[in-house]
XYZ file of N, CA and C in Angstrom:
294
model
N -16.666 44.922 3.252
C -16.424 44.442 1.904
C -16.410 42.912 1.916
N -17.116 42.319 1.005
C -17.194 40.865 0.908
C -15.913 40.278 0.330
N -15.605 39.066 0.800
C -14.499 38.331 0.195
C -14.999 37.683 -1.081
N -14.453 38.085 -2.186
C -14.858 37.539 -3.475
C -13.781 36.566 -3.933
N -14.196 35.333 -4.184
C -13.256 34.340 -4.679
C -13.314 34.357 -6.198
N -12.216 34.706 -6.780
C -12.148 34.737 -8.236
C -11.648 33.394 -8.731
N -12.274 32.923 -9.756
C -11.897 31.636 -10.330
C -11.254 31.849 -11.682
N -10.392 30.915 -12.026
C -9.744 30.932 -13.327
C -9.791 29.512 -13.886
N -9.473 29.357 -15.112
C -9.442 28.022 -15.702
C -8.081 27.803 -16.339
N -7.740 26.532 -16.500
C -6.524 26.195 -17.216
C -6.748 24.893 -17.960
N -5.925 24.650 -18.937
C -6.063 23.469 -19.778
C -4.902 22.529 -19.493
N -5.227 21.241 -19.377
C -4.180 20.238 -19.228
C -4.339 19.202 -20.326
N -3.254 18.556 -20.678
C -3.305 17.486 -21.671
C -3.049 16.174 -20.940
N -3.893 15.196 -21.227
C -3.777 13.888 -20.600
C -4.229 12.832 -21.600
N -3.688 11.650 -21.470
C -4.081 10.528 -22.316
C -5.590 10.360 -22.236
N -6.253 10.169 -23.371
C -7.720 10.113 -23.387
C -8.255 8.927 -22.582
N -7.563 7.786 -22.608
C -8.019 6.635 -21.826
C -7.910 6.920 -20.328
N -6.840 7.605 -19.930
C -6.664 7.973 -18.526
C -7.755 8.933 -18.088
N -8.084 9.904 -18.939
C -9.139 10.856 -18.594
C -10.473 10.145 -18.450
N -10.768 9.225 -19.363
C -12.034 8.504 -19.302
C -12.124 7.710 -17.997
N -11.041 7.031 -17.622
C -11.037 6.269 -16.374
C -11.196 7.209 -15.181
N -10.512 8.351 -15.210
C -10.626 9.326 -14.124
C -12.048 9.863 -14.023
N -12.686 10.126 -15.162
C -14.090 10.563 -15.164
C -14.981 9.518 -14.482
N -14.759 8.239 -14.820
C -15.563 7.161 -14.244
C -15.355 7.058 -12.731
N -14.106 7.158 -12.301
C -13.812 7.082 -10.869
C -14.468 8.242 -10.130
N -14.320 9.431 -10.676
C -14.932 10.606 -10.044
C -16.439 10.443 -9.966
N -17.044 9.976 -11.045
C -18.494 9.769 -11.050
C -18.905 8.755 -9.986
N -18.132 7.677 -9.853
C -18.420 6.677 -8.819
C -18.292 7.257 -7.411
N -17.464 8.287 -7.273
C -17.301 8.957 -5.982
C -18.385 10.014 -5.757
N -19.175 10.271 -6.800
C -20.231 11.273 -6.676
C -19.759 12.695 -6.890
N -18.621 12.851 -7.567
C -18.091 14.183 -7.854
C -17.720 14.251 -9.331
N -17.418 15.450 -9.781
C -16.943 15.617 -11.150
C -15.421 15.537 -11.153
N -14.866 15.301 -12.323
C -13.412 15.301 -12.441
C -12.867 16.690 -12.129
N -13.598 17.719 -12.499
C -13.186 19.085 -12.165
C -13.087 19.261 -10.656
N -14.074 18.745 -9.918
C -14.038 18.848 -8.452
C -12.833 18.094 -7.902
N -12.538 16.915 -8.457
C -11.393 16.130 -7.996
C -10.087 16.885 -8.244
N -9.964 17.492 -9.407
C -8.754 18.253 -9.723
C -8.645 19.472 -8.821
N -9.781 20.133 -8.554
C -9.766 21.270 -7.626
C -9.300 20.839 -6.237
N -9.742 19.654 -5.780
C -9.297 19.138 -4.481
C -7.789 18.929 -4.476
N -7.284 18.356 -5.569
C -5.847 18.140 -5.680
C -5.097 19.463 -5.591
N -5.521 20.446 -6.382
C -4.828 21.741 -6.415
C -4.887 22.412 -5.034
N -6.034 22.310 -4.368
C -6.188 22.896 -3.030
C -5.206 22.249 -2.048
N -5.133 20.925 -2.052
C -4.199 20.223 -1.169
C -2.753 20.515 -1.552
N -2.481 20.599 -2.837
C -1.143 20.899 -3.329
C -0.656 22.233 -2.772
N -1.542 23.233 -2.792
C -1.151 24.552 -2.291
C -1.085 24.582 -0.764
N -1.985 23.883 -0.085
C -1.955 23.846 1.380
C -0.696 23.169 1.901
N -0.289 22.084 1.241
C 0.860 21.322 1.710
C 2.185 21.811 1.131
N 2.094 22.697 0.166
C 3.317 23.201 -0.449
C 4.007 22.153 -1.306
N 3.241 21.245 -1.853
C 3.798 20.190 -2.691
C 2.766 19.107 -2.912
N 3.237 17.991 -3.403
C 2.345 16.878 -3.724
C 1.634 16.366 -2.474
N 0.322 16.120 -2.561
C -0.411 15.573 -1.417
C -0.287 14.048 -1.335
N 0.661 13.494 -2.057
C 0.957 12.064 -2.043
C 2.406 11.920 -2.484
N 2.976 10.754 -2.276
C 4.349 10.511 -2.695
C 4.343 9.890 -4.087
N 4.860 10.624 -5.075
C 4.912 10.058 -6.420
C 5.816 8.821 -6.435
N 5.440 7.832 -7.208
C 6.206 6.596 -7.288
C 6.095 6.004 -8.678
N 7.049 5.183 -9.013
C 6.979 4.469 -10.280
C 6.370 3.084 -10.080
N 6.042 2.761 -8.829
C 5.455 1.464 -8.518
C 4.084 1.355 -9.181
N 3.865 0.260 -9.866
C 2.586 0.027 -10.522
C 1.763 -0.898 -9.635
N 0.580 -0.456 -9.279
C -0.320 -1.268 -8.466
C -1.032 -2.239 -9.402
N -0.947 -3.538 -9.113
C -1.594 -4.491 -10.014
C -3.109 -4.312 -10.041
N -3.673 -4.455 -11.201
C -5.118 -4.387 -11.376
C -5.626 -5.799 -11.598
N -6.652 -6.174 -10.875
C -7.182 -7.524 -10.997
C -8.571 -7.486 -11.612
N -8.805 -8.419 -12.484
C -10.118 -8.608 -13.055
C -10.734 -9.791 -12.309
N -11.900 -9.604 -11.711
C -12.509 -10.672 -10.919
C -12.708 -11.946 -11.729
N -12.903 -11.813 -13.034
C -13.078 -12.993 -13.879
C -11.806 -13.835 -13.958
N -10.660 -13.208 -13.680
C -9.386 -13.914 -13.774
C -8.983 -14.583 -12.464
N -9.650 -14.226 -11.355
C -9.285 -14.784 -10.047
C -9.960 -16.127 -9.821
N -9.287 -16.968 -9.056
C -9.805 -18.278 -8.696
C -11.063 -18.103 -7.848
N -12.190 -18.689 -8.251
C -13.440 -18.546 -7.493
C -13.302 -18.992 -6.027
N -12.502 -20.013 -5.769
C -12.294 -20.469 -4.388
C -11.586 -19.391 -3.562
N -10.626 -18.726 -4.183
C -9.912 -17.638 -3.513
C -10.864 -16.486 -3.199
N -11.721 -16.150 -4.145
C -12.707 -15.087 -3.920
C -13.630 -15.466 -2.761
N -14.073 -16.719 -2.712
C -14.943 -17.164 -1.622
C -14.252 -17.042 -0.271
N -12.971 -17.377 -0.199
C -12.217 -17.244 1.047
C -12.157 -15.774 1.454
N -11.870 -14.893 0.494
C -11.820 -13.463 0.808
C -13.164 -12.941 1.302
N -14.231 -13.341 0.645
C -15.575 -12.908 1.053
C -15.870 -13.406 2.463
N -15.530 -14.657 2.738
C -15.749 -15.206 4.080
C -14.973 -14.409 5.124
N -13.721 -14.086 4.819
C -12.895 -13.341 5.784
C -13.463 -11.944 6.018
N -13.896 -11.291 4.958
C -14.486 -9.952 5.107
C -15.736 -10.034 5.976
N -16.563 -11.031 5.737
C -17.773 -11.198 6.550
C -17.442 -11.471 8.004
N -16.387 -12.247 8.263
C -15.966 -12.511 9.636
C -15.531 -11.229 10.334
N -14.788 -10.409 9.623
C -14.342 -9.136 10.203
C -15.543 -8.239 10.480
N -16.473 -8.194 9.547
C -17.678 -7.382 9.745
C -18.460 -7.849 10.967
N -18.437 -9.140 11.227
C -19.155 -9.700 12.380
C -18.253 -9.767 13.614
N -17.056 -9.164 13.494
C -16.070 -9.134 14.571
C -15.639 -10.523 14.999
N -15.669 -11.455 14.071
C -15.157 -12.800 14.320
C -13.751 -12.851 13.741
N -12.832 -12.180 14.413
C -11.472 -12.079 13.900
C -10.613 -13.211 14.439
N -9.486 -13.434 13.789
C -8.575 -14.490 14.204
C -7.156 -13.957 14.155
N -6.251 -14.678 14.763
C -4.850 -14.286 14.720
C -4.288 -14.582 13.342
N -3.120 -14.008 13.056
C -2.467 -14.254 11.776
C -2.146 -15.742 11.623
N -1.683 -16.378 12.699
C -1.367 -17.805 12.639
C -2.614 -18.633 12.328
N -3.738 -18.290 12.951
C -4.994 -18.993 12.676
C -5.407 -18.806 11.221
N -5.200 -17.603 10.710
C -5.536 -17.330 9.320
C -4.667 -18.173 8.383
N -3.361 -18.216 8.657
C -2.427 -18.957 7.808
C -2.760 -20.447 7.769
N -3.165 -20.983 8.917
C -3.423 -22.426 8.972
C -4.880 -22.766 8.693
N -5.737 -21.742 8.620
C -7.153 -21.986 8.360
C -7.907 -22.453 9.577
N -7.315 -22.281 10.768
C -7.979 -22.683 12.014
C -8.461 -21.478 12.777
N -9.489 -21.735 13.612
C -9.981 -20.702 14.523
C -9.935 -21.204 15.918
């Protein structure tokens, strides 16, 4: 006898702006929001609870247009150095020396 996986559906209510953002994120990941929610539910049941620690901490969102262009250039340079394995110590980073 074959194992038949039966599927069901359910309805959730969420802020429309939050859903739109979630749709965009899922699309950028190459999946549907339904697939993302299914992953959550699967992990929720496997772990017997939340697959992450809920928090009230708000992660700041940055708009690149609002950041100092010099700061962005420093970050880009550092990322490129890491990619090229040209890493430095924390002290060297703080003082800008290599």
